[in-house]
Structures are given as C-alpha cells and as structure tokens.
Amino acid sequence: MSNTKAALKAAKAALDGHKYEAAAKEAQKVLDVDQNNYHANVFLGLACDKQDKNDEAERVYNVAARIKPNDPLVWQGLVTLYGKQAGKKIDQYRNAALHLAECLMAMDDKERCQTVVDKYVGFAKQHGTRSQYKHALEMMLPTSSLYDYLEGRFPKPDYIYTKVVEITEAEEKERINKEIGERRTRLGAKIGQVTAEVKREVLEGSVLEYLYSCVIDWTNDDDLRRLYEEKILQRAYDALAVLPPKQKEAKRAQVMKLAEGLVILKHPFALAWMITLEWKDTEVIEAYDAGLLREYTELFPEDGLSKVLRAYLSSEISPFPQPPKQSTDNSEEDEMTIMTAEDRLLLMTEGVEESSRSVLSQRLMAEYYTYLDEYASAVDSAKKAREQISLETQVSGLEFQDNLDAVNVILATALIHYQSPRNHPEARSLFENILERKTVNTSALIGLGLILEEENDYGGAADSLARALKQSTDVKVKAEYAWCKAMTGDYDAGLKELEACLPELEKTDVKTKSLRAQTLYRIGMCIWNLHPSKGARKDRAGAYARFLASLQANLNYPPSYTILGIYYADYAKDKKRSRKCFQKAFELSSSEVEAAERLARAFADQREWDLVEVVAQRVVDSGKIRPPPGSKRKGISWPFAALGVCQLNSQDYAKSIVSFQSALRISPDDYQCWVGLGEGYHNSGRYIAATKAFEQAQKLETSMNGVNTDDTWFSKYMLANVRRELGDFEDAAQGYEDVLSMRPTELGVTIALLQTHVEGAWRSIELGYFGQAADSAAKAVAVAGVVVKGRPEAFNLWKALGDACAIFSWMQAYVHWFPIDEVQSVLEFDKTVEMFEQISNIDKVGASSLDQLCLTEGTHITSKQCLQAAILAHKRLIHTCVHDIHAQAVAWYNLGWTEYRAHSVVGKDCMASPRNNGSVYLKASVRCFKRAIELEAGNSEFWNALAVVTTQLNPKVSQHAFVRSLYLNDKSARVWTNLGTLYLLQHDNQLANDAFTRAQSADPEYTHAWLGQGILALLLGEVKESRSLFAHAFEIADASTIVTKRLYASSAFDQLLAQVSSSGTADVLQPLFALHQLKSQITTDYVFEHLQALFCERIGANEEAIESLSAVCVRVEEEYEGSESPLSLARFAQAKADLARVYLAAQDFSAAVENAGTALDLSADLDPSSQAFNARHRYRLSAHLTAGLAYHYTGLMDQAITMFRTALEETDGNPYVVCILSQVLWAKGGTEERGVAREQLFNCVENHPGHARAIGLLGVIAMLDDDRDTAEAVAADLHDLRTRTDLDEQYQLKIGRLLAALAVSHPGEETRESAVTGEATTAVMLAPSQPHGWSQLAELTDDTFPTEMVLLTSMGSVPPKGALDAEALGNAFTGSGRPADAQRAVMMAPWVAAGWEGLL
C-alpha cells in the first residue's frame, strides 16, 4: 500500500515537473498492482496526453471514467484530449462535455458549467459537421438536462430551435435530392414515382413538424409564429400528398385543422385558404360561406381564384346577395356593381388561366360559360375541373363526390348542346350515373329528358321531365315537357300546355327571348300537325301567324325560317321567299337539315356543285346527321351522298369513296349511293371493289322504292365498264348488250361494246385463244355497222374498226372468218373520195381499193385484204378528226403502225423498186409517223415508232429518233429494247448489251429485252445462256409474240439434239405448243412447220407429223419449181427424208421406202459447191437407214442390207449404222451373214472403244454362240461401262440385265444364283441412289428392303432431279405389292396394265 502511494506521489511530482515519461512509468507501476486505481489511470492518461499518445490516453481516461463517472477530473482530461484533436472526435467530445457539465452542475459551479457548454458548441460549429453542430445546439434546448440549471444563461429557446430547424431543413433537402438522383437511374424508374417514394421515406422519419411546434410554442413573436404555422401546414400537406391512401386520414385531419385555424385568424396564407375552399364537398355553390369568399378576394386580390370569385359574385347567376354599398368612393363593392358583362368574362378568363389547378375556379367558369351558351368552353372547363378533382382526391384521399356530381351535371348539360348529338351518349351516361345515387337530382333529370327528346324518345323524355317538375317550377322545363307530350301525338294537350307557358315568358326579358320564340314556334307546329289539310296550312291566321310571332320574338331563331321556307315552297308557291328563308335558316344554324337539303337540291338543279359541297359539308360538320348509339332517331345520309357527287364531279375520287361509304353506313339500302360508290371505285382503279358495289346496287333494284327503274341502266353500264377494265370482256359485252336492250339509242354504250369486242380480241390473242379473238373481232365489225349509222364521225368507231381488221393478220389460220362484206359496207357508208386518199400515192391504197375487197369466184380472203381494210379505216379516222390536232396526231400514229404491219406481213410482195429495200407500206409508215411528230413533237411513242420503221432504211435517223424518245421518257423498256436491237443490227454488241440491260431494269417483265440478251449471248457463243434467256422470255411472254416462239422452239430443239440421253415428253410439249400457236398465227412459215413435225415425231404423234411434213413438201416443191435453187432442193430432200422416217414409225413401210428413195434421188443431184451440200450427209444417212429398216420389216433383207452397206460407206463406218447392219445380218440367219455381223461389231469396238451398243450386241451374240472368251471380254467392258455417268438409268438397267444373263450362261466358280445376285449388288454399290440396281436385286430376292429402296430411289429420280419417266415410276409403285401403291401406279401411268393388275 505504501509503495502505491509513493508511486502516485512520484507520478504527481513527475507531472508537475513535466517529466511525462517518468510519470507514466510510475503510474503504470501502480496499475500493475491495482488496475482499478482511479488516480493512477488519470495520471497515466494525462502523461500519455502530454506525450501525444492520444489513443492510449483516451483508453486510460475511459477506464478511469468507468471507475468514478461522477468525478470531473477525468472528464476534464477527456475534454482537453478531444479539444486538441480538432474535428476527429467531436461526437466523443460531446459525451465528455455533457458529463463534465453535469458533474459541474452537481458541484453547483454555473460558471464553469456554462463555459464547458459554450466552448463545446463553439468547437462543434467550427470543426464539426452540420449534424454535429445541431446535436451541440440540442444541449441548450429545454429538452436538455442542463437547461433548467443554466436557464437564463442559454439563448432563448425559440432562437435555438430556429437554428436547429434551419439545419434539419437543409439536411432533409440534401437527402431528398441525393436519393432521387441515385434512384432515378435505376431500370424502369419513373421520376414521379421515385420522388414520391423518397419524400414519403424522408417525411415519415422527420422531426421537423415537432421542431416547428416547438418554435411556435416558445416564441413570443407573432410573425415568427405565423411563419412556422405556415411551415407546419405546408409540411403536413406535403406529407399527406405522398402517403398511401389508407394512411391519409389522420394526417388529413391535422391538415384541415391547421388550415381552418389560419383561416379563422384571417392569415393570408394561400394554402390554408385553398384547402378550406377547394376541399369543401358541396353540390351547390350556395353551400359556401359568402363572407369567407369575399374575405379571400380581399386577402388575395391578385390571385387567379380571387379574380374568378370577384367576377362570379357580381354576376347574374351568383346565388349570394350583393353586400350593402359602402360610403367610400373606391370600395370594391362599387367596382363589382358597375362591372360589365364583357369585363366580368375577361376577368374570369384571366383568373382561370392563373389558377388552372383550382377546382372551384374551373367549376365557376364552366357554370358561367353554360349560362352564356358557350358550350364548347363549358365542356373544356368542366373536363379540367374533373381532372383537378381527381388530382385533389389523390392528394387528400377525399372522394369529393358532390363536387364531382356538380361538375358532371355542368359537363353533361354542355354536351347536350355541344356538337349535338355526337356527345349525347357521354352526356346520358353522366346523367344516369348521377341518378343512380341521387334519384331526384333535378338538373340530371332535366338533362336526361332533353337528351331523350333529341333522340326522338319523347315518351322517355316526358317521363324524365315530369319527375323533374316535381322538384322544379322552371318554365323551360314545363315547355319542354309540353313539347314532348305533343311529339308523342297528343298535339292538343301539348298545345294547351305550351300556350299556358307563354304568360310566364315576358317579352322584355332578354333571358327568355329565345325560349319565347321556341315556344311560339312549337305552338305553330302543334297547329300545323293538328290541321294537316292544305287549306288549313295556307291559312295565315293559323300556324303561319305563330311562326311569324316566333321571329318577332327572336329574329335569329332558325327553325321558324325553315318552316316558313317550307310554307312558301309547298303552299304559297313563292320560290324566291322560300329560298331566302332556307338560306337564312341554314346561315343561322347548320343543324337545320331540312333547309340545307332543300338548298342543296336547288343548287344541284342549277349544276352549282361548289355550293352543294359547301352546304353538305357544313351539315356534316354540324354533327346532326349521325344518331348516337341507341337513339331512335334515324341518321341522315344525303349530305354524304351530296359530297360524294360533288367530289366525283371534281375528280377527287378518293374522297368521294369515303363520302359514299359514310352515307351507306347510315342508309345501307340507298341505291344511288351504291352506284356512286361503285363509280368512285371505278375511277380510282379499284375495280374489284367497284364490281361488288355495282352488284349490290343491282340486288337493290328489285326492292328499291322511289327510284325510277329506267335509271337502273347506268349501274349495269358501269358494271360492264368495270368488268371491261378487269379483262372480263365476255361479261362486259353481255352487260353492254343488256343496257342496249333497255336503251337501244345509247350510242355511247354501243361504242363501248365495240371497243370491248376489240379489246377482248387483243386479249384473246395475248392468251393464245385465236378462234375466240377472231370471233370477237367479227362481232366488233358487226357492232361497227350499227355505230356508223348513228355517229359516223365517232373517233373510236374507225379506230376500233381498223384494229378489228388488223387483228386477223395476227392469226392467219382464221383469216377466212374475216367479215369482208360487212367491213366493206361500213367503210362505204356515207363515204367520199377524199376520206381515203391520204398518202395513197405511196401505199397505193385509196378509194379504189374498196372494190378490191370484194371476193371473186375462186378467190379467198388473205391477210393483205384485212390489212388494206384496216388502212382504209384509219385513213377515214384521220378525215374524221381533221379539226382536232391531238386526235389527228394519234390517228396518223395508228395508221403508221397499220402500214408497218402490212409491210411485215405482205410487204415483200410490194417492192417499190430494185434500188429501195423498203416496201411501199414501209415508206408510207415513215410518212405517217413523221406527220404525227409534226402535230405532236413531245410524244415519246411517236419518236419510238419512227425509229423502228427507219431501223433498216436509215440507221442514223433511227438512232436519233430513239435518243429523242428516251429524252422524253427514259423509263420506257420498249424504247431501250428497240435501241438495243438497232445496235445489234449494227454489230455493236457492247452498246446493245447496255441497252437491253437498261430495258430489263426499267421493266423486268418486258419479253423482248430478254430475247435481245439471248440473241446477243448466242452471237457470242454462249449457247447455254441463250437457251435460258429464250426460255425465260417465253415464260413471261404473251401468245401474240411470234419471234419468242421461234427462238424458244429453235433453241429447245437444239438442246434436244445436244442431249446424250433420250429426252422426256415434258421437254417437248412446251415447244410443241408454242409451234402450234405459231402455226395459227403464220400459216406460210413452212420452216417452223417442219420443226413442229420433228417435235411431233419425238412424242409419237405420227399422224400430225405426216400431215405437217406433207404440207411442207408441197410448199417446198412449189418453191423449188419457181426458183430451182439448191437450197430449196436441199430443203425438199430433207423434208422427204424426215417424212420417210415418220412413215416408218407409223409402220407404212412402202411410203417410207418411196419417200426415202425420193430424198436420196434429190440429194444426189446437189451441187457439191453449194452451201446446202454440207448438211447432205445427215438426211441421206436418215434416208438410207429409214429405207433399210423399211425393207427389213417388209422382209426384203437383201435390199435392207444394201441400204445399210451404202449408209456405212457414206458415213465412214458410223458405229450406229454398224450396229443396225449387224442386227439385220444376224436376223437374216445365214452363217455367212452372222459371221459378217460378228466381224463388223469387232471392228466397230476396235475403232470405237467404249461404244455401249456395239459392246452390248457382242455380249448378246457371245451368249447365243456360247463363246466364253468373248463373253468374258464383253463382261469386262460392260463392267467399265457401268462406271460411266453419261449413260441414263434405262441403259444402266440394260447393262445390268446383260451382265446377269452372262453370269448365268457362263458362271465362274460360284453358282449361277450367287453370280446374278453379285451383279445386282455391284450395280447397287456403283449407283446406290439409282433405281436400276435395286430393281435387279428386288427381282432376285424375296426381301422387302430392295423393293422399298426401288420405290424410294425412283421417287428421287423423277424430273427435275432425274430423267425417270412416269411408266418406270409406276412400275416401282406396282412392285411394292401394296394396294395403295398400286393406286398411285395407276395415277402415274394409267396406260400400264401392271398397275391395274396390282389392284386385283
């Protein structure tokens, strides 16, 4: 114990001597003995403090403080320690200072106690944060334990609270901004939602309201108290706005209490007054305290709501009495009293703009607009009021149902009149919603009654108004009730009640002026309907007098003008007055539909379509024509129909369609609207829709009322027009004929029928229906005979007649159908010589040519006569339109193309002179196109035509004309193609290719551009490319194009000749069809008729081939007899050789021998120096083989062998000839002949290794001769052949079968069965995707797998993947043995018996 005291004394002495390290050691000695020694801990802490060992000093001091917490020494040490560390330990400093102050308070040392507090507060302000400074100030608040002891020494509490409030407000503002900034960047965050959440979180944990209350409680300054009352109210309102609806009740009560307190004190805080006024839920304005409203206007004279209230309180509709006048000159009451209506409206408008968020201002504004009959503005203000009520509900949690009902009544009342009746459904819904809760709401009952009255539901309207009259004595309601009773048919009772209302309507009262006029009008209408006789209605003392009285009451009452207009029009017969009345009525109100209709009809009768459109559009805009949903009132369709007619006249077809559609939605059975809709669709190019519209109109014809049945022809006529546009020419022609049966004098319909027949003929030519085209052209000529009698000067008559005549030149096989007598009679009708003399000195076709149209005995119609008739028709066309420059240019253009067509068809027989290569028709066409260009130089088609006809006459002129045409229209694929053709003829391949490419870009469907590219590819040696181009051109071309068929058929035949394997029927059919069409178009082209016969030979159509080749032989023989040229002789010989071959195929062997002999005789005489000699060996070979085979089949073996030997000699050992000769020699049967056959085949194989047919024949002979060595050699060669890819499936199958036969006849070490199976398996291995190997295997085994593989591979080998034909595929299906597959086999190849047998 003594050592402890000594150590403490030593430590104290060391401290006094500033020996802090020694003091620390001495104190530590004590603590080593006694850790809870208070003084040792204090001395050690002080020593560490002096040595700047702050953390150690703090630890030791805290140990001492726990030992003696009420001793000021340790707390003084801690305060000193923390004070020297600036802002590092402020929170610990506060705790130490508070304990030190409490210790000093216990020692009753006020001076030191206050000093500690003041020093700490100053230190926190200087070094601490805002929050630490706030906690320091809290030590001086009344809530502090020191406040009672140091009261009077501390600053006043309101001052301290104010400081704390300022700091807290700044902290909360900073926290709100920080949280919003962080959360708004999250995915899906919305700024409004984030702001509300953050504010709710901050305000729920805030103490500001408490601090505001403390300031209010402690301050003696009234201004400061009011300021903080405002703050606490604003704070509570902000908290209420962000609270969830279920938590709003308590806070709302607080807000309302605070607001009412400030209002009672008449404190000018706008939020408090706004809450008091805006949150008052009342259905009528009378429930407000008028004094309170006036106090608000006094406190806030510049506020928007104040301006609205000031104007409203001074208005006629204010429910509050005016306050007594004051003696002061400038009082506000005097200002309100003298305010004019215009000033009042201006003030209210200004106030509403400034207080747009005020429900009360919007409500008052809407009510005042309704009073002024400004219904559009009333609707706008009421809707804004509803929006603000919804916002206030979200903030306060109150429903404001009475306020909402009041606003809805104003809105619905305005909607009754605003754009009536468009808004009636909405208004009715609002009224019915109110009446569900408040069944006796007078305003709602009246409004509902007015809506029902407008919808012609007068019974329901009367019932609703009767219920309203129980609560109201308003004369307007009485008048409406009486009118509804009258409109239900009780005119007598309605008249009496209306007359009873008149005394209540003073004449001098401005408010009742319109109502008095309306009542007088309705009285007049009751009298008008009670006495419907003509005499009673003409009585000027009856209804007429009431209508005049109505206008005397109100000169601007429209219905009175309308009924007076009807009176003057129908009874007084004064059209001038009636029109003025209708105009006045419609001028005053666009809702006067009856007046508008009569005006529109009057304007339409005068063809004033602009005025009709104005009237109809105004009626449409009025909104009166469409009844609201559920209304009993019928819609009015005539305004839309009138608009449609006007828009048709102005060629605004898109709008006319919309107008007629709108009319038909209202009146779906309106015949004229369907016709108008169809016409609009037709003129805008929507032909399918037009067809449906006209068909619907025709359905209504049988049931329509009020429409003259004689007028229905127009719909039939328009439907025929539509079908004509759609290309349905037969139905169109039938439609025109139906119209003509009703109105035979309609020349326009007859001309349309004429054009339809011509267009149908052209369309039939494009589709390849040449017989139908000839029939249509003949009908057109017949119709032209009718038209010429009624209107010989018609432009379209002669144009159509010329086209009808020219059509026969496009199908020469039907030229005998040409009605030449009818054409001659039409041309001669009312003729003059001058009509046909244009350029007759060039083309030699004039008036005298009419006589040449007559047929003489033994002559027949030719294309030349058809084209001459067409030329004469076009010449008469030029004479007809001599006074119309544009039409004349077109006529010359049409004549030019007809002349060029004549040049193309018959021009070779009309050569002008040996010096000129052009025919007279070509020169005439040049003259025609030049004349057309002189009349209309800006037409690109004219320049193109001139360029075409001068292509060979003068290439430079042609190029210039093409360039000029492209300058006028560079998008024409036709012109680009023609230019490419010119370049092609001039051997400029690059420019030709560029031109054709440009044409394809302009129109990818233009056939001739692809043909040009194909010809160019052919010239450049790209045969495959040219074939694909010709095929594509043929696919997209119409049937009228001749050159496409020629090139396609030629390239297709060349491709067939180039194929190694045999071609299928599908490869031949399409070119054959093209040649058939070509034969119908050009009957004199024996070259392509010969080609057609060769295609027929390919598909086995022998009879047709014989017929064609016989005709070719006749024509070529005639040509040879006329020219005796070697080329004609060669063609004749080739035709005979081909004919002999076809006779052989038809098994007419004698004819085959005869024709083959003729071919050989003719070809023997050819001059070796001639060009035709080069192809001689081919048809001579064909003739020898044909004759040899014919001899063989007739049993004349020696002659056959002679022919084959001759063929062999001429062909230098052709292997195919060798094979045929060998077969014939073997068939003869002699030992010598068979030896020669073997020798020939051995030589053939030696000279032509790998010749499959020769090897196969050797194999068969070896098998028949039982020659093992030869058989083995042949088998080796056949194995090599199996690996070749140029042999088709059928030949591969033959090789496989031959190998199997050789294996059976000459087996090796294995058995015959295994040898045959091995060959089949080898075939499968070599070609597993081909059916031939699987077929062999399926025949040898009973396993179903090979059979299934045969079927699978066969389906994969049909075109386009392979060349397997239908018969082979049918056999594959039959082989499966299933009935379903047998049915498929029959479907694939019904001519094969195996498929039918599989069904048994």
mmCIF file of N, CA, C and O in Angstrom, residues 1148-1171:
data_model
loop_
_atom_site.group_PDB
_atom_site.id
_atom_site.type_symbol
_atom_site.label_atom_id
_atom_site.label_comp_id
_atom_site.label_asym_id
_atom_site.label_seq_id
_atom_site.Cartn_x
_atom_site.Cartn_y
_atom_site.Cartn_z
ATOM 1 N N ASP A 1148 -45.924 -47.571 -142.096
ATOM 2 C CA ASP A 1148 -46.298 -47.523 -143.507
ATOM 3 C C ASP A 1148 -44.999 -47.664 -144.302
ATOM 4 O O ASP A 1148 -44.396 -46.685 -144.764
ATOM 5 N N PHE A 1149 -44.550 -48.933 -144.448
ATOM 6 C CA PHE A 1149 -43.199 -49.177 -144.939
ATOM 7 C C PHE A 1149 -43.049 -48.829 -146.420
ATOM 8 O O PHE A 1149 -42.006 -48.358 -146.847
ATOM 9 N N SER A 1150 -44.089 -49.046 -147.204
ATOM 10 C CA SER A 1150 -43.982 -48.731 -148.635
ATOM 11 C C SER A 1150 -43.826 -47.231 -148.845
ATOM 12 O O SER A 1150 -43.003 -46.777 -149.664
ATOM 13 N N ALA A 1151 -44.615 -46.430 -148.100
ATOM 14 C CA ALA A 1151 -44.478 -44.979 -148.210
ATOM 15 C C ALA A 1151 -43.120 -44.533 -147.703
ATOM 16 O O ALA A 1151 -42.505 -43.597 -148.246
ATOM 17 N N ALA A 1152 -42.629 -45.196 -146.652
ATOM 18 C CA ALA A 1152 -41.308 -44.856 -146.123
ATOM 19 C C ALA A 1152 -40.241 -45.101 -147.173
ATOM 20 O O ALA A 1152 -39.331 -44.281 -147.389
ATOM 21 N N VAL A 1153 -40.332 -46.274 -147.856
ATOM 22 C CA VAL A 1153 -39.341 -46.584 -148.895
ATOM 23 C C VAL A 1153 -39.428 -45.575 -150.038
ATOM 24 O O VAL A 1153 -38.399 -45.089 -150.546
ATOM 25 N N GLU A 1154 -40.654 -45.247 -150.408
ATOM 26 C CA GLU A 1154 -40.842 -44.321 -151.527
ATOM 27 C C GLU A 1154 -40.245 -42.958 -151.218
ATOM 28 O O GLU A 1154 -39.496 -42.382 -152.031
ATOM 29 N N ASN A 1155 -40.576 -42.389 -150.071
ATOM 30 C CA ASN A 1155 -40.089 -41.060 -149.721
ATOM 31 C C ASN A 1155 -38.589 -41.056 -149.465
ATOM 32 O O ASN A 1155 -37.906 -40.081 -149.791
ATOM 33 N N ALA A 1156 -38.072 -42.154 -148.874
ATOM 34 C CA ALA A 1156 -36.627 -42.232 -148.665
ATOM 35 C C ALA A 1156 -35.907 -42.268 -149.999
ATOM 36 O O ALA A 1156 -34.853 -41.621 -150.186
ATOM 37 N N GLY A 1157 -36.464 -43.011 -150.959
ATOM 38 C CA GLY A 1157 -35.856 -43.047 -152.279
ATOM 39 C C GLY A 1157 -35.886 -41.702 -152.958
ATOM 40 O O GLY A 1157 -34.892 -41.297 -153.605
ATOM 41 N N THR A 1158 -37.006 -40.968 -152.786
ATOM 42 C CA THR A 1158 -37.094 -39.622 -153.371
ATOM 43 C C THR A 1158 -36.033 -38.715 -152.771
ATOM 44 O O THR A 1158 -35.374 -37.935 -153.481
ATOM 45 N N ALA A 1159 -35.847 -38.801 -151.439
ATOM 46 C CA ALA A 1159 -34.842 -37.975 -150.769
ATOM 47 C C ALA A 1159 -33.453 -38.296 -151.280
ATOM 48 O O ALA A 1159 -32.627 -37.391 -151.515
ATOM 49 N N LEU A 1160 -33.178 -39.582 -151.452
ATOM 50 C CA LEU A 1160 -31.850 -39.961 -151.935
ATOM 51 C C LEU A 1160 -31.636 -39.493 -153.363
ATOM 52 O O LEU A 1160 -30.538 -39.031 -153.723
ATOM 53 N N ASP A 1161 -32.679 -39.602 -154.195
ATOM 54 C CA ASP A 1161 -32.549 -39.163 -155.586
ATOM 55 C C ASP A 1161 -32.326 -37.651 -155.671
ATOM 56 O O ASP A 1161 -31.500 -37.171 -156.462
ATOM 57 N N LEU A 1162 -33.085 -36.906 -154.864
ATOM 58 C CA LEU A 1162 -32.964 -35.442 -154.900
ATOM 59 C C LEU A 1162 -31.598 -35.005 -154.398
ATOM 60 O O LEU A 1162 -30.976 -34.085 -154.958
ATOM 61 N N SER A 1163 -31.123 -35.619 -153.314
ATOM 62 C CA SER A 1163 -29.847 -35.194 -152.726
ATOM 63 C C SER A 1163 -28.667 -35.592 -153.588
ATOM 64 O O SER A 1163 -27.579 -35.009 -153.494
ATOM 65 N N ALA A 1164 -28.884 -36.576 -154.455
ATOM 66 C CA ALA A 1164 -27.782 -36.995 -155.321
ATOM 67 C C ALA A 1164 -27.459 -35.939 -156.358
ATOM 68 O O ALA A 1164 -26.336 -35.905 -156.890
ATOM 69 N N ASP A 1165 -28.432 -35.071 -156.676
ATOM 70 C CA ASP A 1165 -28.240 -34.059 -157.707
ATOM 71 C C ASP A 1165 -27.678 -32.750 -157.177
ATOM 72 O O ASP A 1165 -27.546 -31.778 -157.926
ATOM 73 N N LEU A 1166 -27.400 -32.658 -155.870
ATOM 74 C CA LEU A 1166 -26.925 -31.393 -155.302
ATOM 75 C C LEU A 1166 -25.529 -31.066 -155.785
ATOM 76 O O LEU A 1166 -24.660 -31.948 -155.897
ATOM 77 N N ASP A 1167 -25.310 -29.809 -156.018
ATOM 78 C CA ASP A 1167 -24.002 -29.314 -156.448
ATOM 79 C C ASP A 1167 -23.072 -29.290 -155.239
ATOM 80 O O ASP A 1167 -23.377 -28.655 -154.219
ATOM 81 N N PRO A 1168 -21.930 -29.986 -155.292
ATOM 82 C CA PRO A 1168 -21.024 -30.002 -154.123
ATOM 83 C C PRO A 1168 -20.535 -28.620 -153.713
ATOM 84 O O PRO A 1168 -20.128 -28.421 -152.561
ATOM 85 N N SER A 1169 -20.576 -27.671 -154.627
ATOM 86 C CA SER A 1169 -20.098 -26.328 -154.284
ATOM 87 C C SER A 1169 -21.145 -25.479 -153.575
ATOM 88 O O SER A 1169 -20.845 -24.387 -153.112
ATOM 89 N N SER A 1170 -22.369 -25.959 -153.519
ATOM 90 C CA SER A 1170 -23.441 -25.157 -152.893
ATOM 91 C C SER A 1170 -23.347 -25.242 -151.376
ATOM 92 O O SER A 1170 -22.798 -26.203 -150.814
ATOM 93 N N GLN A 1171 -23.929 -24.249 -150.732
ATOM 94 C CA GLN A 1171 -23.907 -24.194 -149.263
ATOM 95 C C GLN A 1171 -24.733 -25.316 -148.653
ATOM 96 O O GLN A 1171 -24.422 -25.818 -147.571
#
